[in-house]
């Protein structure tokens, strides 16, 4: 039996069936039926054309919002990222606060000045030399003392948001709301160490050296701890370093020269004297000519040029004026004296990576070797040809791709 297409469309029952099928079905249809279904679907999509009336002007409308994202699968992933340390539920904050309050009751008018802050730091269970940052964070810097109320408010806030030493230390030292430490944030801490550490009492009569010592220690801290070279020490960098442990050691060791990391006065003295010798006009800056005299002209003029090019220093003043500050000299000296530490390796790598592509090419190595060869020839020593040296280096390093 043949059914005409037109009669098919008129049949309400069949139309309903077709509409149902057009919505989607998953049983197999005879091919003839499929063809009809297709033409029906097309008719549904394309509304009948009315050639007489002009099309309506487009109505500007905002794009419809995207459909809401499907709800996330209900899998419980335990929290694994704790930027301020792992919360310790066994710590009783009220008990900790009680101890601090008790320490304050022993003080006149329940106020602490910077000297009495030592007792408060110990009542808080902190290393002694956290006292100045604690004092300043609670507003002591402005008024010359901290009251029990202002300190407890600060300390309670800290205990509720910081769960390990690194996060507490950053909270105390950083500018309000910051999660990293910049160089100047360390000044009050170090000034307090200069003022109160028994190993530095002789500095009392030499205030002009306070800032030099403080600058040196800050540079050493950033040289070792700020492995990202950003000028900002993060909590993660602090946790990976030995800085907080070293700071805590200061309290037990009266001879500051025993603390060879960061704080040694002898180390400062050596670094500063070397700088003083080079800085003949004592304006606290040296130029390439001054630096070339370091260690009996050991550095080549090409590497010195790179040292002043901004490859290993920050700030435009250096590049502009071709001079190196005392702070930058500290970095140079540590890198020069200890070529094995990570920062030192990166320091010299940056100097030699002329095009800054993160790879030392044969050309870059040859560029620096060339000048040393000339100098050796000048001294009557026959230098090793670069090719031979290169072979030795390639054997040693075994680079993944040849020539890099
Ligand atoms: Ca100078
Ligand atoms: Ca390169």
CSV table of C-alpha atoms and ligand atoms in Angstrom, one decimal:
chain,number,residue,atom,x,y,z
A,1,UNK,CA,0.0,0.0,0.0
A,2,UNK,CA,1.3,3.4,-1.0
A,3,UNK,CA,0.8,6.4,1.3
A,4,UNK,CA,1.3,9.8,-0.2
A,5,UNK,CA,3.6,12.2,1.6
A,6,UNK,CA,0.9,14.9,1.8
A,7,UNK,CA,-1.6,12.7,3.5
A,8,UNK,CA,1.2,11.6,5.8
A,9,UNK,CA,1.7,15.1,7.1
A,10,UNK,CA,-2.0,15.6,7.6
A,11,UNK,CA,-2.5,12.6,9.7
A,12,UNK,CA,-2.4,13.8,13.4
A,13,UNK,CA,-1.5,10.5,14.9
A,14,UNK,CA,1.4,9.9,12.5
A,15,UNK,CA,2.5,13.5,13.0
A,16,UNK,CA,2.7,12.9,16.8
A,17,UNK,CA,4.7,9.7,16.2
A,18,UNK,CA,7.1,11.6,13.9
A,19,UNK,CA,7.6,14.3,16.5
A,20,UNK,CA,8.4,11.7,19.1
A,21,UNK,CA,10.9,10.1,16.8
A,22,UNK,CA,12.4,13.4,15.9
A,23,UNK,CA,13.2,14.0,19.6
A,24,UNK,CA,15.4,11.0,19.4
A,25,UNK,CA,14.9,7.3,19.4
A,26,UNK,CA,17.2,4.4,19.5
A,27,UNK,CA,15.4,1.6,17.7
A,28,UNK,CA,16.2,0.8,14.1
A,29,UNK,CA,13.9,2.3,11.5
A,30,UNK,CA,13.5,1.1,7.9
A,31,UNK,CA,15.5,3.3,5.6
A,32,UNK,CA,12.4,4.6,3.9
A,33,UNK,CA,11.0,5.8,7.2
A,34,UNK,CA,14.4,7.3,8.1
A,35,UNK,CA,14.3,9.5,5.0
A,36,UNK,CA,10.9,10.8,5.9
A,37,UNK,CA,11.9,11.4,9.4
A,38,UNK,CA,14.9,13.4,8.2
A,39,UNK,CA,12.7,15.6,6.0
A,40,UNK,CA,10.4,16.2,8.9
A,41,UNK,CA,13.3,17.2,11.2
A,42,UNK,CA,14.5,19.7,8.5
A,43,UNK,CA,11.0,21.2,8.3
A,44,UNK,CA,10.9,21.5,12.1
A,45,UNK,CA,14.2,23.4,12.1
A,46,UNK,CA,13.5,25.7,9.2
A,47,UNK,CA,10.3,27.6,9.8
A,48,UNK,CA,8.1,28.3,6.8
A,49,UNK,CA,9.3,31.2,4.7
A,50,UNK,CA,7.0,34.2,4.3
A,51,UNK,CA,8.4,36.0,1.3
A,52,UNK,CA,5.9,38.8,1.4
A,53,UNK,CA,6.7,40.6,4.7
A,54,UNK,CA,10.3,41.9,5.2
A,55,UNK,CA,12.3,40.1,7.9
A,56,UNK,CA,12.1,41.9,11.3
A,57,UNK,CA,15.2,44.0,12.2
A,58,UNK,CA,17.6,42.1,14.4
A,59,UNK,CA,17.0,42.8,18.0
A,60,UNK,CA,20.2,43.3,19.9
A,61,UNK,CA,20.2,41.1,22.9
A,62,UNK,CA,22.8,40.0,25.3
A,63,UNK,CA,24.1,36.5,24.7
A,64,UNK,CA,22.2,34.0,26.8
A,65,UNK,CA,24.2,32.9,29.8
A,66,UNK,CA,26.0,29.6,29.3
A,67,UNK,CA,24.2,26.6,30.8
A,68,UNK,CA,25.2,26.0,34.4
A,69,UNK,CA,28.2,23.7,34.8
A,70,UNK,CA,27.3,20.2,35.9
A,71,UNK,CA,27.7,19.7,39.6
A,72,UNK,CA,31.1,18.3,40.5
A,73,UNK,CA,31.2,14.7,41.1
A,74,UNK,CA,30.6,14.1,44.8
A,75,UNK,CA,34.1,12.8,45.6
A,76,UNK,CA,35.6,14.0,48.8
A,77,UNK,CA,39.2,15.1,48.2
A,78,UNK,CA,40.7,15.9,51.6
A,79,UNK,CA,42.3,19.3,51.8
A,80,UNK,CA,46.0,19.1,51.0
A,81,UNK,CA,47.2,22.7,50.6
A,82,UNK,CA,47.9,24.6,53.8
A,83,UNK,CA,49.8,27.8,53.0
A,84,UNK,CA,50.0,28.9,56.6
A,85,UNK,CA,50.9,25.4,57.9
A,86,UNK,CA,49.0,22.4,59.0
A,87,UNK,CA,46.4,23.4,61.7
A,88,UNK,CA,47.1,21.7,65.0
A,89,UNK,CA,43.9,20.9,66.7
A,90,UNK,CA,45.5,19.9,69.9
A,91,UNK,CA,46.8,23.4,70.5
A,92,UNK,CA,44.6,25.1,73.1
A,93,UNK,CA,44.5,28.8,72.1
A,94,UNK,CA,42.8,30.0,75.3
A,95,UNK,CA,45.5,28.2,77.3
A,96,UNK,CA,48.2,29.8,75.2
A,97,UNK,CA,46.6,33.3,75.6
A,98,UNK,CA,46.3,32.7,79.4
A,99,UNK,CA,50.1,32.2,79.7
A,100,UNK,CA,50.7,35.5,77.8
A,101,UNK,CA,48.2,37.3,80.0
A,102,UNK,CA,50.0,35.9,83.1
A,103,UNK,CA,53.3,37.2,81.8
A,104,UNK,CA,51.8,40.7,81.4
A,105,UNK,CA,50.4,40.8,84.9
A,106,UNK,CA,54.0,40.7,86.2
A,107,UNK,CA,54.8,43.9,84.3
A,108,UNK,CA,54.1,47.4,85.5
A,109,UNK,CA,50.7,48.6,84.3
A,110,UNK,CA,50.5,45.4,82.2
A,111,UNK,CA,52.6,47.1,79.5
A,112,UNK,CA,55.8,45.9,77.9
A,113,UNK,CA,58.5,48.0,76.3
A,114,UNK,CA,61.0,46.5,73.9
A,115,UNK,CA,63.3,45.2,76.7
A,116,UNK,CA,60.4,43.5,78.5
A,117,UNK,CA,59.3,42.0,75.3
A,118,UNK,CA,61.8,39.2,75.8
A,119,UNK,CA,59.6,37.8,78.6
A,120,UNK,CA,56.5,38.0,76.4
A,121,UNK,CA,58.2,36.3,73.5
A,122,UNK,CA,59.2,33.4,75.8
A,123,UNK,CA,55.7,33.3,77.3
A,124,UNK,CA,54.5,32.9,73.7
A,125,UNK,CA,56.9,30.0,73.2
A,126,UNK,CA,58.8,31.9,70.5
A,127,UNK,CA,62.5,32.3,69.9
A,128,UNK,CA,63.9,35.2,71.9
A,129,UNK,CA,64.8,37.3,68.8
A,130,UNK,CA,61.3,37.3,67.6
A,131,UNK,CA,60.6,40.0,70.2
A,132,UNK,CA,61.1,43.1,68.0
A,133,UNK,CA,58.8,41.9,65.2
A,134,UNK,CA,56.2,40.9,67.9
A,135,UNK,CA,56.6,44.3,69.5
A,136,UNK,CA,56.2,46.2,66.2
A,137,UNK,CA,53.3,44.0,64.9
A,138,UNK,CA,51.3,44.8,68.1
A,139,UNK,CA,51.9,48.6,67.5
A,140,UNK,CA,54.7,49.1,70.0
A,141,UNK,CA,56.8,51.0,67.5
A,142,UNK,CA,54.4,53.9,67.5
A,143,UNK,CA,53.8,54.2,71.2
A,144,UNK,CA,57.0,52.8,72.7
A,145,UNK,CA,55.1,50.0,74.5
A,146,UNK,CA,52.5,47.3,74.0
A,147,UNK,CA,49.6,47.0,76.3
A,148,UNK,CA,48.2,43.6,77.3
A,149,UNK,CA,45.1,44.3,75.2
A,150,UNK,CA,46.7,45.2,72.0
A,151,UNK,CA,49.2,42.3,72.2
A,152,UNK,CA,46.6,39.7,73.1
A,153,UNK,CA,44.4,40.9,70.1
A,154,UNK,CA,47.4,40.6,67.8
A,155,UNK,CA,48.5,37.2,69.2
A,156,UNK,CA,45.0,35.7,69.1
A,157,UNK,CA,44.6,36.7,65.5
A,158,UNK,CA,48.0,35.1,64.6
A,159,UNK,CA,47.2,31.9,66.5
A,160,UNK,CA,43.9,31.6,64.6
A,161,UNK,CA,45.5,32.0,61.1
A,162,UNK,CA,49.1,30.8,61.3
A,163,UNK,CA,49.9,27.3,62.2
A,164,UNK,CA,53.7,27.0,61.8
A,165,UNK,CA,56.8,29.0,62.5
A,166,UNK,CA,57.3,30.2,58.9
A,167,UNK,CA,53.8,31.6,58.6
A,168,UNK,CA,53.9,33.2,62.1
A,169,UNK,CA,57.2,34.8,61.3
A,170,UNK,CA,56.0,36.2,58.0
A,171,UNK,CA,52.8,37.4,59.7
A,172,UNK,CA,54.9,39.3,62.2
A,173,UNK,CA,57.5,40.8,59.9
A,174,UNK,CA,55.6,41.5,56.6
A,175,UNK,CA,53.7,44.6,55.8
A,176,UNK,CA,50.0,44.1,56.8
A,177,UNK,CA,48.3,41.8,54.4
A,178,UNK,CA,51.5,40.7,52.6
A,179,UNK,CA,52.5,37.0,52.4
A,180,UNK,CA,56.1,37.5,51.6
A,181,UNK,CA,59.1,39.4,53.1
A,182,UNK,CA,61.1,42.1,51.4
A,183,UNK,CA,64.6,43.3,52.4
A,184,UNK,CA,63.5,46.2,54.5
A,185,UNK,CA,61.1,44.0,56.5
A,186,UNK,CA,64.2,42.5,58.2
A,187,UNK,CA,65.6,45.8,59.5
A,188,UNK,CA,63.8,46.0,62.9
A,189,UNK,CA,64.6,42.4,63.7
A,190,UNK,CA,68.3,42.9,62.9
A,191,UNK,CA,68.5,46.3,64.6
A,192,UNK,CA,67.2,44.6,67.7
A,193,UNK,CA,69.9,41.9,67.4
A,194,UNK,CA,72.6,44.6,67.0
A,195,UNK,CA,71.2,46.4,70.1
A,196,UNK,CA,70.8,43.4,72.4
A,197,UNK,CA,72.8,40.4,71.3
A,198,UNK,CA,75.7,39.9,73.8
A,199,UNK,CA,78.1,39.1,70.9
A,200,UNK,CA,77.6,42.5,69.4
A,201,UNK,CA,77.8,44.8,72.4
A,202,UNK,CA,81.1,46.4,71.1
A,203,UNK,CA,79.0,47.8,68.2
A,204,UNK,CA,77.2,50.1,70.7
A,205,UNK,CA,80.0,52.6,70.3
A,206,UNK,CA,80.1,52.3,66.5
A,207,UNK,CA,76.7,53.2,65.3
A,208,UNK,CA,78.0,53.9,61.8
A,209,UNK,CA,78.6,50.1,61.4
A,210,UNK,CA,75.1,49.1,62.4
A,211,UNK,CA,73.6,49.7,59.0
A,212,UNK,CA,76.6,48.1,57.2
A,213,UNK,CA,76.3,44.9,59.3
A,214,UNK,CA,72.5,44.9,58.9
A,215,UNK,CA,72.9,45.3,55.1
A,216,UNK,CA,75.3,42.4,55.0
A,217,UNK,CA,73.1,40.1,57.0
A,218,UNK,CA,70.0,41.0,54.9
A,219,UNK,CA,72.0,40.2,51.7
A,220,UNK,CA,73.2,36.9,53.1
A,221,UNK,CA,69.6,36.0,54.0
A,222,UNK,CA,68.3,36.8,50.6
A,223,UNK,CA,71.3,35.1,48.9
A,224,UNK,CA,70.6,31.9,50.7
A,225,UNK,CA,66.8,31.9,51.3
A,226,UNK,CA,65.4,33.7,48.3
A,227,UNK,CA,66.2,31.0,45.8
A,228,UNK,CA,63.6,32.4,43.3
A,229,UNK,CA,65.7,35.6,42.9
A,230,UNK,CA,62.4,37.6,43.2
A,231,UNK,CA,63.5,39.8,46.1
A,232,UNK,CA,60.5,38.4,48.0
A,233,UNK,CA,61.0,35.6,50.5
A,234,UNK,CA,57.9,33.4,50.6
A,235,UNK,CA,56.8,31.1,53.5
A,236,UNK,CA,57.8,28.1,51.3
A,237,UNK,CA,61.3,29.5,50.8
A,238,UNK,CA,61.5,30.2,54.5
A,239,UNK,CA,60.5,26.6,55.4
A,240,UNK,CA,63.1,25.1,53.0
A,241,UNK,CA,65.9,27.2,54.5
A,242,UNK,CA,67.7,27.0,57.8
A,243,UNK,CA,67.0,30.6,58.6
A,244,UNK,CA,64.5,30.3,61.4
A,245,UNK,CA,66.6,27.6,63.1
A,246,UNK,CA,69.6,29.8,62.8
A,247,UNK,CA,67.8,32.7,64.3
A,248,UNK,CA,66.7,30.6,67.2
A,249,UNK,CA,70.3,29.5,67.7
A,250,UNK,CA,71.3,33.2,68.4
A,251,UNK,CA,69.6,32.9,71.8
A,252,UNK,CA,71.9,30.1,72.9
A,253,UNK,CA,75.2,31.3,71.5
A,254,UNK,CA,76.7,34.4,72.9
A,255,UNK,CA,79.6,34.3,70.4
A,256,UNK,CA,77.9,35.5,67.3
A,257,UNK,CA,80.9,34.4,65.2
A,258,UNK,CA,80.0,30.8,65.9
A,259,UNK,CA,76.8,31.4,63.9
A,260,UNK,CA,78.5,31.2,60.5
A,261,UNK,CA,75.3,31.3,58.6
A,262,UNK,CA,74.0,34.9,58.1
A,263,UNK,CA,75.0,36.5,61.4
A,264,UNK,CA,78.8,36.1,61.9
A,265,UNK,CA,80.4,39.5,62.6
A,266,UNK,CA,83.8,38.2,61.4
A,267,UNK,CA,82.3,37.3,58.0
A,268,UNK,CA,80.7,40.8,57.8
A,269,UNK,CA,84.1,42.3,58.7
A,270,UNK,CA,85.9,40.4,55.9
A,271,UNK,CA,83.3,41.3,53.3
A,272,UNK,CA,83.2,44.9,54.3
A,273,UNK,CA,87.0,45.4,54.4
A,274,UNK,CA,87.3,43.9,50.9
A,275,UNK,CA,84.8,46.4,49.7
A,276,UNK,CA,86.5,49.3,51.6
A,277,UNK,CA,89.8,48.5,49.8
A,278,UNK,CA,88.1,48.7,46.4
A,279,UNK,CA,85.9,51.7,47.1
A,280,UNK,CA,88.8,54.2,47.2
A,281,UNK,CA,86.6,57.3,47.4
A,282,UNK,CA,84.4,55.6,50.0
A,283,UNK,CA,81.1,56.6,48.5
A,284,UNK,CA,79.8,53.1,49.0
A,285,UNK,CA,79.8,52.4,45.3
A,286,UNK,CA,82.4,50.7,43.1
A,287,UNK,CA,82.8,50.9,39.3
A,288,UNK,CA,84.2,48.3,36.9
A,289,UNK,CA,87.7,49.7,37.3
A,290,UNK,CA,87.5,49.3,41.1
A,291,UNK,CA,86.1,45.8,40.8
A,292,UNK,CA,88.8,44.7,38.4
A,293,UNK,CA,91.4,45.2,41.2
A,294,UNK,CA,89.6,42.6,43.2
A,295,UNK,CA,91.8,39.5,43.9
A,296,UNK,CA,94.7,40.9,41.9
A,297,UNK,CA,92.8,41.3,38.7
A,298,UNK,CA,91.5,37.7,38.6
A,299,UNK,CA,88.2,38.5,36.9
A,300,UNK,CA,88.3,39.1,33.1
A,301,UNK,CA,87.0,42.4,31.7
A,302,UNK,CA,84.3,40.5,29.9
A,303,UNK,CA,82.9,39.0,33.1
A,304,UNK,CA,83.2,42.3,34.9
A,305,UNK,CA,81.2,44.0,32.1
A,306,UNK,CA,78.5,41.3,32.6
A,307,UNK,CA,78.5,41.9,36.4
A,308,UNK,CA,77.6,45.5,35.7
A,309,UNK,CA,75.2,44.7,32.9
A,310,UNK,CA,72.3,43.9,35.2
A,311,UNK,CA,72.5,40.2,34.6
A,312,UNK,CA,72.9,39.5,38.4
A,313,UNK,CA,71.8,42.8,39.9
A,314,UNK,CA,68.5,44.5,40.3
A,315,UNK,CA,67.4,48.1,39.7
A,316,UNK,CA,68.0,50.4,36.8
A,317,UNK,CA,70.5,52.6,38.7
A,318,UNK,CA,73.2,50.0,38.3
A,319,UNK,CA,72.8,49.6,34.6
A,320,UNK,CA,72.6,53.3,34.1
A,321,UNK,CA,75.5,54.4,36.0
A,322,UNK,CA,77.8,51.4,35.8
A,323,UNK,CA,78.3,51.1,39.5
A,324,UNK,CA,77.9,48.4,42.1
A,325,UNK,CA,76.5,49.1,45.6
A,326,UNK,CA,77.8,47.5,48.7
A,327,UNK,CA,74.7,45.2,48.8
A,328,UNK,CA,75.5,43.9,45.3
A,329,UNK,CA,79.1,43.4,46.2
A,330,UNK,CA,78.1,41.1,49.0
A,331,UNK,CA,76.4,38.8,46.3
A,332,UNK,CA,79.6,39.0,44.2
A,333,UNK,CA,81.9,38.2,47.0
A,334,UNK,CA,79.9,35.2,48.3
A,335,UNK,CA,79.6,33.9,44.7
A,336,UNK,CA,83.3,34.4,44.1
A,337,UNK,CA,84.5,32.8,47.3
A,338,UNK,CA,82.1,29.8,47.3
A,339,UNK,CA,81.4,28.6,43.7
A,340,UNK,CA,79.6,25.5,44.9
A,341,UNK,CA,76.4,26.8,46.4
A,342,UNK,CA,73.3,26.9,44.3
A,343,UNK,CA,73.0,30.6,44.2
A,344,UNK,CA,76.6,31.0,43.2
A,345,UNK,CA,76.2,28.5,40.3
A,346,UNK,CA,73.2,30.5,39.1
A,347,UNK,CA,75.0,33.7,39.6
A,348,UNK,CA,77.9,32.8,37.3
A,349,UNK,CA,75.5,31.0,34.9
A,350,UNK,CA,73.5,34.3,34.5
A,351,UNK,CA,76.8,36.2,33.8
A,352,UNK,CA,77.8,33.8,31.1
A,353,UNK,CA,74.4,33.3,29.5
A,354,UNK,CA,74.9,36.3,27.2
A,355,UNK,CA,71.7,36.0,25.3
A,356,UNK,CA,69.7,35.0,28.4
A,357,UNK,CA,68.2,31.9,26.8
A,358,UNK,CA,68.9,29.7,29.8
A,359,UNK,CA,71.5,27.7,27.9
A,360,UNK,CA,75.3,28.1,27.8
A,361,UNK,CA,76.3,27.7,24.2
A,362,UNK,CA,79.8,26.9,22.8
A,363,UNK,CA,79.9,30.5,21.6
A,364,UNK,CA,79.3,31.9,25.1
A,365,UNK,CA,81.9,29.6,26.6
A,366,UNK,CA,84.5,30.5,23.9
A,367,UNK,CA,83.7,34.2,24.4
A,368,UNK,CA,84.9,34.1,28.0
A,369,UNK,CA,87.7,31.7,27.4
A,370,UNK,CA,89.2,33.8,24.6
A,371,UNK,CA,90.1,36.6,26.9
A,372,UNK,CA,91.6,34.3,29.5
A,373,UNK,CA,93.8,32.7,26.7
A,374,UNK,CA,95.1,36.1,25.7
A,375,UNK,CA,96.0,36.8,29.3
A,376,UNK,CA,97.7,33.4,29.7
A,377,UNK,CA,99.7,34.0,26.6
A,378,UNK,CA,100.6,37.4,27.9
A,379,UNK,CA,102.1,35.6,31.0
A,380,UNK,CA,104.0,33.2,28.8
A,381,UNK,CA,101.8,30.2,29.5
A,382,UNK,CA,100.5,28.2,26.5
A,383,UNK,CA,96.8,27.9,27.0
A,384,UNK,CA,94.8,24.8,26.2
A,385,UNK,CA,93.1,25.2,22.8
A,386,UNK,CA,89.4,25.8,23.3
A,387,UNK,CA,88.4,22.7,21.3
A,388,UNK,CA,90.3,20.5,23.8
A,389,UNK,CA,88.8,22.3,26.7
A,390,UNK,CA,85.4,21.9,25.1
A,391,UNK,CA,85.8,18.2,24.7
A,392,UNK,CA,86.8,17.8,28.3
A,393,UNK,CA,83.7,19.9,29.3
A,394,UNK,CA,81.3,17.9,27.1
A,395,UNK,CA,82.7,14.6,28.6
A,396,UNK,CA,82.2,16.0,32.0
A,397,UNK,CA,78.7,17.5,31.6
A,398,UNK,CA,77.3,15.1,28.9
A,399,UNK,CA,74.7,17.6,27.7
A,400,UNK,CA,71.5,16.2,26.3
A,401,UNK,CA,71.8,18.2,23.0
A,402,UNK,CA,75.2,18.7,21.4
A,403,UNK,CA,76.7,22.2,21.8
A,404,UNK,CA,74.5,23.4,24.7
B,1,LIG,CA1,83.4,54.6,45.1
B,2,LIG,CA1,72.8,31.4,26.1
